[in-house]
PDB file of C-alpha atoms in Angstrom:
ATOM      1  CA  GLU A   1     113.837  90.695  86.708  1.00 70.00           C
ATOM      2  CA  ILE A   2     112.203  94.056  89.479  1.00 77.00           C
ATOM      3  CA  PRO A   3     110.021  95.167  86.871  1.00 81.00           C
ATOM      4  CA  ILE A   4     110.919  99.027  87.711  1.00 86.00           C
ATOM      5  CA  HIS A   5     107.818 101.785  86.500  1.00 89.00           C
ATOM      6  CA  GLN A   6     107.168 104.118  85.126  1.00 90.00           C
ATOM      7  CA  LEU A   7     104.819 107.647  85.103  1.00 90.00           C
ATOM      8  CA  PRO A   8     103.106 106.468  82.353  1.00 86.00           C
ATOM      9  CA  ASP A   9     103.000 109.698  79.218  1.00 86.00           C
ATOM     10  CA  ASN A  10     106.541 111.359  80.600  1.00 85.00           C
ATOM     11  CA  ARG A  11     104.009 112.506  83.379  1.00 90.00           C
ATOM     12  CA  GLN A  12     106.144 113.747  86.046  1.00 91.00           C
ATOM     13  CA  PHE A  13     103.034 114.293  88.764  1.00 93.00           C
ATOM     14  CA  ALA A  14     100.079 111.561  88.805  1.00 92.00           C
ATOM     15  CA  VAL A  15      97.622 111.131  91.942  1.00 92.00           C
ATOM     16  CA  TYR A  16      95.803 107.816  91.980  1.00 90.00           C
ATOM     17  CA  SER A  17      92.480 106.986  94.213  1.00 89.00           C
ATOM     18  CA  LEU A  18      93.121 103.749  96.732  1.00 87.00           C
ATOM     19  CA  ASN A  19      89.395 103.496  96.767  1.00 79.00           C
ATOM     20  CA  PHE A  20      88.630 100.742  94.277  1.00 68.00           C
ATOM     21  CA  PHE A  21      90.571  98.470  97.049  1.00 64.00           C
ATOM     22  CA  LYS A  22      87.772  99.479  99.438  1.00 65.00           C
ATOM     23  CA  GLY A  23      85.832  96.111 100.151  1.00 62.00           C
ATOM     24  CA  LYS A  24      88.323  94.394  98.028  1.00 63.00           C
ATOM     25  CA  HIS A  25      91.595  91.814  98.015  1.00 67.00           C
ATOM     26  CA  ALA A  26      94.319  92.625  96.151  1.00 71.00           C
ATOM     27  CA  GLU A  27      97.980  91.689  95.755  1.00 76.00           C
ATOM     28  CA  TYR A  28     100.888  93.583  93.773  1.00 77.00           C
ATOM     29  CA  PRO A  29     104.196  91.860  93.408  1.00 82.00           C
ATOM     30  CA  PRO A  30     107.203  93.457  94.569  1.00 84.00           C
ATOM     31  CA  HIS A  31     108.316  96.365  92.194  1.00 87.00           C
ATOM     32  CA  ARG A  32     110.239  99.718  91.953  1.00 86.00           C
ATOM     33  CA  HIS A  33     109.703 102.914  91.019  1.00 90.00           C
ATOM     34  CA  ASN A  34     112.056 105.501  89.152  1.00 91.00           C
ATOM     35  CA  PHE A  35     110.305 108.066  91.101  1.00 93.00           C
ATOM     36  CA  TYR A  36     108.758 109.491  94.456  1.00 93.00           C
ATOM     37  CA  GLU A  37     105.882 107.820  95.744  1.00 94.00           C
ATOM     38  CA  VAL A  38     103.558 108.505  99.088  1.00 95.00           C
ATOM     39  CA  ILE A  39     101.095 106.215  99.655  1.00 93.00           C
ATOM     40  CA  TRP A  40      98.159 107.634 101.887  1.00 93.00           C
ATOM     41  CA  PHE A  41      95.781 105.013 103.714  1.00 92.00           C
ATOM     42  CA  LYS A  42      92.730 106.457 105.487  1.00 91.00           C
ATOM     43  CA  ASN A  43      91.473 103.150 105.529  1.00 90.00           C
ATOM     44  CA  VAL A  44      92.902  99.747 105.363  1.00 90.00           C
ATOM     45  CA  GLU A  45      93.438  95.851 105.870  1.00 90.00           C
ATOM     46  CA  GLY A  46      96.279  94.557 105.221  1.00 91.00           C
ATOM     47  CA  GLU A  47     100.624  94.135 105.022  1.00 91.00           C
ATOM     48  CA  HIS A  48     103.035  96.136 102.991  1.00 90.00           C
ATOM     49  CA  TYR A  49     106.861  95.025 102.233  1.00 87.00           C
ATOM     50  CA  ILE A  50     109.401  97.525 101.749  1.00 87.00           C
ATOM     51  CA  ASP A  51     113.321  95.863 100.792  1.00 81.00           C
ATOM     52  CA  PHE A  52     112.049  92.543 102.305  1.00 77.00           C
ATOM     53  CA  THR A  53     110.914  94.000 105.920  1.00 84.00           C
ATOM     54  CA  ARG A  54     107.302  93.247 106.566  1.00 87.00           C
ATOM     55  CA  TYR A  55     105.434  96.422 108.014  1.00 90.00           C
ATOM     56  CA  PRO A  56     101.834  95.642 109.344  1.00 92.00           C
ATOM     57  CA  LEU A  57      99.012  98.409 107.549  1.00 92.00           C
ATOM     58  CA  GLU A  58      97.339 101.255 109.376  1.00 91.00           C
ATOM     59  CA  SER A  59      94.758 103.272 108.977  1.00 93.00           C
ATOM     60  CA  ASN A  60      95.536 107.429 108.657  1.00 92.00           C
ATOM     61  CA  SER A  61      99.252 106.274 108.003  1.00 92.00           C
ATOM     62  CA  VAL A  62     100.739 107.853 105.124  1.00 93.00           C
ATOM     63  CA  TRP A  63     103.784 106.572 103.691  1.00 93.00           C
ATOM     64  CA  PHE A  64     107.224 107.395 101.771  1.00 93.00           C
ATOM     65  CA  LEU A  65     108.812 104.951  98.904  1.00 92.00           C
ATOM     66  CA  SER A  66     112.068 106.345  97.396  1.00 89.00           C
ATOM     67  CA  PRO A  67     113.406 105.564  93.946  1.00 88.00           C
ATOM     68  CA  ASN A  68     114.139 101.872  93.704  1.00 84.00           C
ATOM     69  CA  GLN A  69     112.921 100.762  96.658  1.00 86.00           C
ATOM     70  CA  ILE A  70     111.466  97.630  95.975  1.00 85.00           C
ATOM     71  CA  HIS A  71     107.889  97.300  97.741  1.00 87.00           C
ATOM     72  CA  GLN A  72     104.851  94.761  97.469  1.00 87.00           C
ATOM     73  CA  THR A  73     101.447  95.445  99.170  1.00 86.00           C
ATOM     74  CA  ASN A  74      98.918  92.712 100.109  1.00 87.00           C
ATOM     75  CA  ILE A  75      96.114  94.250 100.992  1.00 85.00           C
ATOM     76  CA  GLN A  76      92.542  93.400 102.081  1.00 85.00           C
ATOM     77  CA  GLN A  77      90.607  96.743 101.765  1.00 85.00           C
ATOM     78  CA  ALA A  78      92.145 100.595 101.562  1.00 88.00           C
ATOM     79  CA  GLU A  79      91.156 103.303 101.065  1.00 89.00           C
ATOM     80  CA  GLY A  80      92.773 106.599 100.200  1.00 91.00           C
ATOM     81  CA  HIS A  81      95.172 108.317  97.759  1.00 92.00           C
ATOM     82  CA  LEU A  82      98.343 107.465  95.791  1.00 93.00           C
ATOM     83  CA  LEU A  83     101.031 110.222  95.069  1.00 95.00           C
ATOM     84  CA  THR A  84     103.414 109.749  92.773  1.00 95.00           C
ATOM     85  CA  PHE A  85     106.246 112.688  91.766  1.00 94.00           C
ATOM     86  CA  THR A  86     109.318 113.058  90.357  1.00 91.00           C
ATOM     87  CA  GLU A  87     112.526 114.929  91.383  1.00 86.00           C
ATOM     88  CA  SER A  88     111.704 117.687  88.260  1.00 86.00           C
ATOM     89  CA  PHE A  89     108.588 118.092  88.778  1.00 89.00           C
ATOM     90  CA  LEU A  90     109.405 119.720  92.073  1.00 82.00           C
ATOM     91  CA  ASP A  91     111.992 121.893  89.959  1.00 73.00           C
ATOM     92  CA  SER A  92     115.801 122.220  90.667  1.00 59.00           C
ATOM     93  CA  HIS A  93     116.217 124.327  93.148  1.00 61.00           C
ATOM     94  CA  GLU A  94     118.802 123.393  95.586  1.00 56.00           C
ATOM     95  CA  SER A  95     115.307 124.724  98.591  1.00 61.00           C
ATOM     96  CA  THR A  96     113.689 121.695  96.499  1.00 64.00           C
ATOM     97  CA  SER A  97     116.356 119.179  96.826  1.00 62.00           C
ATOM     98  CA  ASN A  98     116.688 119.815 100.313  1.00 67.00           C
ATOM     99  CA  LEU A  99     112.628 119.432 101.186  1.00 75.00           C
ATOM    100  CA  LEU A 100     113.234 116.278  99.752  1.00 76.00           C
ATOM    101  CA  LEU A 101     116.863 115.185 101.703  1.00 70.00           C
ATOM    102  CA  GLN A 102     115.569 117.134 105.049  1.00 71.00           C
ATOM    103  CA  SER A 103     112.134 116.201 105.403  1.00 76.00           C
ATOM    104  CA  GLY A 104     113.178 112.811 106.348  1.00 77.00           C
ATOM    105  CA  LEU A 105     110.754 111.573 104.492  1.00 85.00           C
ATOM    106  CA  PHE A 106     113.182 109.980 101.591  1.00 84.00           C
ATOM    107  CA  TYR A 107     115.969 108.294 101.794  1.00 77.00           C
ATOM    108  CA  ASN A 108     116.292 107.780 105.126  1.00 72.00           C
ATOM    109  CA  LEU A 109     119.628 106.631 107.090  1.00 63.00           C
ATOM    110  CA  ILE A 110     117.964 103.985 109.586  1.00 63.00           C
ATOM    111  CA  LYS A 111     114.188 103.005 109.474  1.00 66.00           C
ATOM    112  CA  GLN A 112     111.705 103.097 106.592  1.00 68.00           C
ATOM    113  CA  PRO A 113     109.785 106.348 107.459  1.00 72.00           C
ATOM    114  CA  PHE A 114     105.856 106.550 107.676  1.00 85.00           C
ATOM    115  CA  VAL A 115     103.425 108.733 109.457  1.00 87.00           C
ATOM    116  CA  LYS A 116     100.847 108.061 111.836  1.00 88.00           C
ATOM    117  CA  LEU A 117      98.225 110.396 111.486  1.00 87.00           C
ATOM    118  CA  ASP A 118      95.447 111.067 114.526  1.00 86.00           C
ATOM    119  CA  ASN A 119      91.828 112.716 114.138  1.00 83.00           C
ATOM    120  CA  GLU A 120      93.227 116.114 114.332  1.00 86.00           C
ATOM    121  CA  ARG A 121      95.814 115.762 112.053  1.00 86.00           C
ATOM    122  CA  HIS A 122      93.997 113.661 109.409  1.00 87.00           C
ATOM    123  CA  ASN A 123      91.909 116.415 108.800  1.00 88.00           C
ATOM    124  CA  HIS A 124      94.478 118.763 108.345  1.00 88.00           C
ATOM    125  CA  VAL A 125      96.420 116.942 105.568  1.00 87.00           C
ATOM    126  CA  ASP A 126      92.788 115.780 104.201  1.00 89.00           C
ATOM    127  CA  LYS A 127      92.498 119.341 103.587  1.00 91.00           C
ATOM    128  CA  LEU A 128      95.430 120.232 102.364  1.00 91.00           C
ATOM    129  CA  LEU A 129      94.652 117.038  99.691  1.00 91.00           C
ATOM    130  CA  GLU A 130      91.459 117.910  98.942  1.00 92.00           C
ATOM    131  CA  LEU A 131      92.852 121.363  97.349  1.00 94.00           C
ATOM    132  CA  LEU A 132      95.250 119.632  95.585  1.00 94.00           C
ATOM    133  CA  LEU A 133      93.479 116.892  93.964  1.00 92.00           C
ATOM    134  CA  PHE A 134      90.776 119.866  92.766  1.00 93.00           C
ATOM    135  CA  GLU A 135      93.185 121.676  91.314  1.00 93.00           C
ATOM    136  CA  HIS A 136      94.424 118.209  89.651  1.00 91.00           C
ATOM    137  CA  LYS A 137      91.178 117.814  88.112  1.00 89.00           C
ATOM    138  CA  ASN A 138      90.679 120.335  86.947  1.00 90.00           C
ATOM    139  CA  ASN A 139      93.780 121.152  85.149  1.00 84.00           C
ATOM    140  CA  GLY A 140      94.655 123.718  87.170  1.00 80.00           C
ATOM    141  CA  HIS A 141      98.007 125.788  87.196  1.00 87.00           C
ATOM    142  CA  GLN A 142     100.759 123.155  87.649  1.00 89.00           C
ATOM    143  CA  ALA A 143     102.465 125.946  90.530  1.00 90.00           C
ATOM    144  CA  ILE A 144      99.717 125.839  92.190  1.00 92.00           C
ATOM    145  CA  ILE A 145     100.371 121.862  92.410  1.00 92.00           C
ATOM    146  CA  ARG A 146     103.620 121.938  93.074  1.00 91.00           C
ATOM    147  CA  ASN A 147     103.174 123.907  96.456  1.00 91.00           C
ATOM    148  CA  TYR A 148     100.154 122.175  97.291  1.00 93.00           C
ATOM    149  CA  LEU A 149     102.603 118.423  97.259  1.00 93.00           C
ATOM    150  CA  LYS A 150     105.161 120.706  99.135  1.00 91.00           C
ATOM    151  CA  ASN A 151     102.873 122.072 101.683  1.00 92.00           C
ATOM    152  CA  PHE A 152     101.570 118.235 101.803  1.00 92.00           C
ATOM    153  CA  LEU A 153     105.249 116.691 102.652  1.00 91.00           C
ATOM    154  CA  LEU A 154     105.738 119.750 104.533  1.00 89.00           C
ATOM    155  CA  TYR A 155     103.210 119.514 106.977  1.00 90.00           C
ATOM    156  CA  CYS A 156     104.430 115.178 106.655  1.00 88.00           C
ATOM    157  CA  SER A 157     107.933 115.965 107.758  1.00 86.00           C
ATOM    158  CA  LYS A 158     106.130 117.910 111.517  1.00 85.00           C
ATOM    159  CA  GLU A 159     105.211 115.469 112.458  1.00 83.00           C
ATOM    160  CA  LEU A 160     107.671 112.317 111.675  1.00 79.00           C
ATOM    161  CA  ASP A 161     109.901 115.215 113.647  1.00 71.00           C
ATOM    162  CA  GLN A 162     107.392 115.863 116.755  1.00 67.00           C
ATOM    163  CA  SER A 163     106.121 112.240 116.639  1.00 60.00           C
ATOM    164  CA  LYS A 164     108.748 110.326 119.872  1.00 46.00           C
ATOM    165  CA  ALA A 165     108.485 106.919 117.879  1.00 48.00           C
ATOM    166  CA  ASN A 166     109.521 107.981 115.066  1.00 46.00           C
ATOM    167  CA  ASN A 167     112.440 110.983 115.993  1.00 47.00           C
ATOM    168  CA  PRO A 168     114.826 108.274 115.642  1.00 46.00           C
ATOM    169  CA  TYR A 169     113.855 108.068 111.722  1.00 43.00           C
ATOM    170  CA  ARG A 170     115.634 112.027 111.535  1.00 50.00           C
ATOM    171  CA  VAL A 171     118.891 113.258 110.670  1.00 52.00           C
ATOM    172  CA  ASN A 172     119.538 116.251 111.271  1.00 54.00           C
ATOM    173  CA  GLY A 173     122.331 118.878 112.354  1.00 54.00           C
ATOM    174  CA  ASP A 174     124.507 118.117 108.712  1.00 67.00           C
ATOM    175  CA  ASP A 175     124.306 118.246 104.798  1.00 70.00           C
ATOM    176  CA  ARG A 176     126.866 115.847 103.828  1.00 80.00           C
ATOM    177  CA  ILE A 177     124.905 113.440 106.075  1.00 77.00           C
ATOM    178  CA  LEU A 178     121.433 114.863 104.690  1.00 71.00           C
ATOM    179  CA  GLN A 179     123.130 113.539 101.108  1.00 81.00           C
ATOM    180  CA  LEU A 180     124.745 110.436 101.806  1.00 88.00           C
ATOM    181  CA  ARG A 181     121.875 107.605 101.598  1.00 80.00           C
ATOM    182  CA  LYS A 182     121.067 109.215  98.083  1.00 81.00           C
ATOM    183  CA  ILE A 183     124.635 109.371  96.728  1.00 90.00           C
ATOM    184  CA  ILE A 184     125.212 105.569  98.318  1.00 89.00           C
ATOM    185  CA  GLU A 185     122.297 104.887  96.328  1.00 82.00           C
ATOM    186  CA  GLU A 186     123.372 105.886  93.218  1.00 87.00           C
ATOM    187  CA  HIS A 187     126.778 104.978  92.893  1.00 91.00           C
ATOM    188  CA  PHE A 188     126.834 101.551  95.302  1.00 89.00           C
ATOM    189  CA  ILE A 189     126.913  99.359  92.136  1.00 88.00           C
ATOM    190  CA  LYS A 190     130.551 100.867  91.421  1.00 92.00           C
ATOM    191  CA  HIS A 191     131.680 101.761  94.271  1.00 93.00           C
ATOM    192  CA  LYS A 192     132.095 100.381  97.585  1.00 92.00           C
ATOM    193  CA  ASP A 193     134.696 102.080  99.243  1.00 93.00           C
ATOM    194  CA  ALA A 194     133.895 104.977 101.627  1.00 92.00           C
ATOM    195  CA  GLY A 195     136.850 106.976 100.419  1.00 94.00           C
ATOM    196  CA  TYR A 196     134.445 108.079  97.241  1.00 94.00           C
ATOM    197  CA  TYR A 197     131.991 108.769  98.874  1.00 94.00           C
ATOM    198  CA  ALA A 198     134.236 110.953 101.070  1.00 94.00           C
ATOM    199  CA  ASP A 199     135.540 112.664  98.139  1.00 94.00           C
ATOM    200  CA  LEU A 200     131.623 113.403  96.834  1.00 93.00           C
ATOM    201  CA  LEU A 201     131.411 115.145  99.939  1.00 92.00           C
ATOM    202  CA  GLY A 202     134.727 116.754 100.465  1.00 91.00           C
ATOM    203  CA  ILE A 203     135.474 115.490 103.306  1.00 93.00           C
ATOM    204  CA  THR A 204     137.987 112.863 105.111  1.00 93.00           C
ATOM    205  CA  PRO A 205     137.304 108.952 105.273  1.00 92.00           C
ATOM    206  CA  LYS A 206     137.228 109.824 109.631  1.00 93.00           C
ATOM    207  CA  ARG A 207     135.517 112.594 109.315  1.00 92.00           C
ATOM    208  CA  LEU A 208     132.667 110.677 107.209  1.00 92.00           C
ATOM    209  CA  ASN A 209     132.946 107.928 109.703  1.00 92.00           C
ATOM    210  CA  GLU A 210     133.082 110.161 112.101  1.00 91.00           C
ATOM    211  CA  LEU A 211     129.626 112.692 111.370  1.00 89.00           C
ATOM    212  CA  VAL A 212     127.501 109.121 110.547  1.00 88.00           C
ATOM    213  CA  LYS A 213     128.318 107.322 114.018  1.00 87.00           C
ATOM    214  CA  LYS A 214     127.344 110.869 115.457  1.00 84.00           C
ATOM    215  CA  HIS A 215     123.991 110.966 113.297  1.00 78.00           C
ATOM    216  CA  THR A 216     122.721 106.752 113.204  1.00 78.00           C
ATOM    217  CA  GLY A 217     125.323 104.285 115.452  1.00 81.00           C
ATOM    218  CA  ARG A 218     126.942 102.631 112.619  1.00 85.00           C
ATOM    219  CA  THR A 219     130.308 102.918 110.589  1.00 90.00           C
ATOM    220  CA  ILE A 220     130.289 104.330 106.877  1.00 91.00           C
ATOM    221  CA  SER A 221     130.745 100.629 105.908  1.00 92.00           C
ATOM    222  CA  SER A 222     128.288  98.750 107.198  1.00 90.00           C
ATOM    223  CA  LEU A 223     125.548 101.664 105.058  1.00 88.00           C
ATOM    224  CA  ILE A 224     127.359 100.511 102.036  1.00 91.00           C
ATOM    225  CA  HIS A 225     127.210  97.023 103.057  1.00 89.00           C
ATOM    226  CA  GLU A 226     123.852  97.031 104.364  1.00 83.00           C
ATOM    227  CA  ARG A 227     122.966  98.321 100.256  1.00 84.00           C
ATOM    228  CA  VAL A 228     124.529  96.308  98.958  1.00 87.00           C
ATOM    229  CA  ILE A 229     123.657  93.337 100.592  1.00 84.00           C
ATOM    230  CA  THR A 230     119.579  94.700 100.048  1.00 77.00           C
ATOM    231  CA  GLU A 231     120.188  94.587  96.688  1.00 78.00           C
ATOM    232  CA  SER A 232     121.983  90.914  97.118  1.00 80.00           C
ATOM    233  CA  LYS A 233     118.562  89.765  98.182  1.00 74.00           C
ATOM    234  CA  ARG A 234     116.542  91.204  95.485  1.00 68.00           C
ATOM    235  CA  LEU A 235     118.680  89.596  92.966  1.00 68.00           C
ATOM    236  CA  LEU A 236     118.326  86.460  94.286  1.00 71.00           C
ATOM    237  CA  SER A 237     114.713  86.426  94.662  1.00 63.00           C
ATOM    238  CA  PHE A 238     114.330  87.366  91.249  1.00 57.00           C
ATOM    239  CA  SER A 239     117.189  87.105  88.877  1.00 55.00           C
ATOM    240  CA  PRO A 240     119.508  85.436  90.427  1.00 45.00           C
ATOM    241  CA  SER A 241     121.872  85.429  86.980  1.00 45.00           C
ATOM    242  CA  CYS A 242     122.588  88.587  88.259  1.00 45.00           C
ATOM    243  CA  ILE A 243     124.291  88.755  91.369  1.00 41.00           C
ATOM    244  CA  GLY A 244     127.825  88.772  90.274  1.00 44.00           C
ATOM    245  CA  LEU A 245     127.238  92.388  89.099  1.00 39.00           C
ATOM    246  CA  TYR A 246     127.522  93.020  92.571  1.00 39.00           C
ATOM    247  CA  GLN A 247     130.657  91.602  93.466  1.00 45.00           C
TER     248      GLN A 247
END
């Protein structure tokens, strides 16, 4: 089975340095998490596989992984940081939920989001992370760490939005579409009909399909089918005896 990683000791937030990869080759086998993960590669050589798609890694890039995504890395060398956190760490306020959804960084409907930073923006992000790391290492106030993390995500969201290359990754204009990927992730195993998701969002299946078509160029059925196919690939690759669960 594909291992599911959890934060140790019931933590809600943790930061890890990637500098132990400096000058070293390392391969991490496929796994997934039950938390959010942000990987900032300051310097890197290698490949990143996310849900069976290969991405060449570039220096000064920030990657965003949602819960349950499968990924693996083949790294020749790397420097940077890994941020991990749960949704509850950011708190359960509506504004936090909106940040995770509306940022375009997580539960993306179209493509795997990442941010490529130029030297100036790299310095801005570096300063934000330095403040966060200082507070974290000195057992600082959780509210301060939480706000630094939110500001870090907001800055990356702004960069994602302003990048012409990444503009298609953003889905703007309707909160129901922003919620859709998350609820598909939560319910696709048991529910594969468009009507179920339309009911959860309080609209008709026809209206939902119109909204999805407008924002993604796809149909709601194709999004659900794609998620089922991705999970089937996972099961065939790592636990083929379980494939019947998704039929």
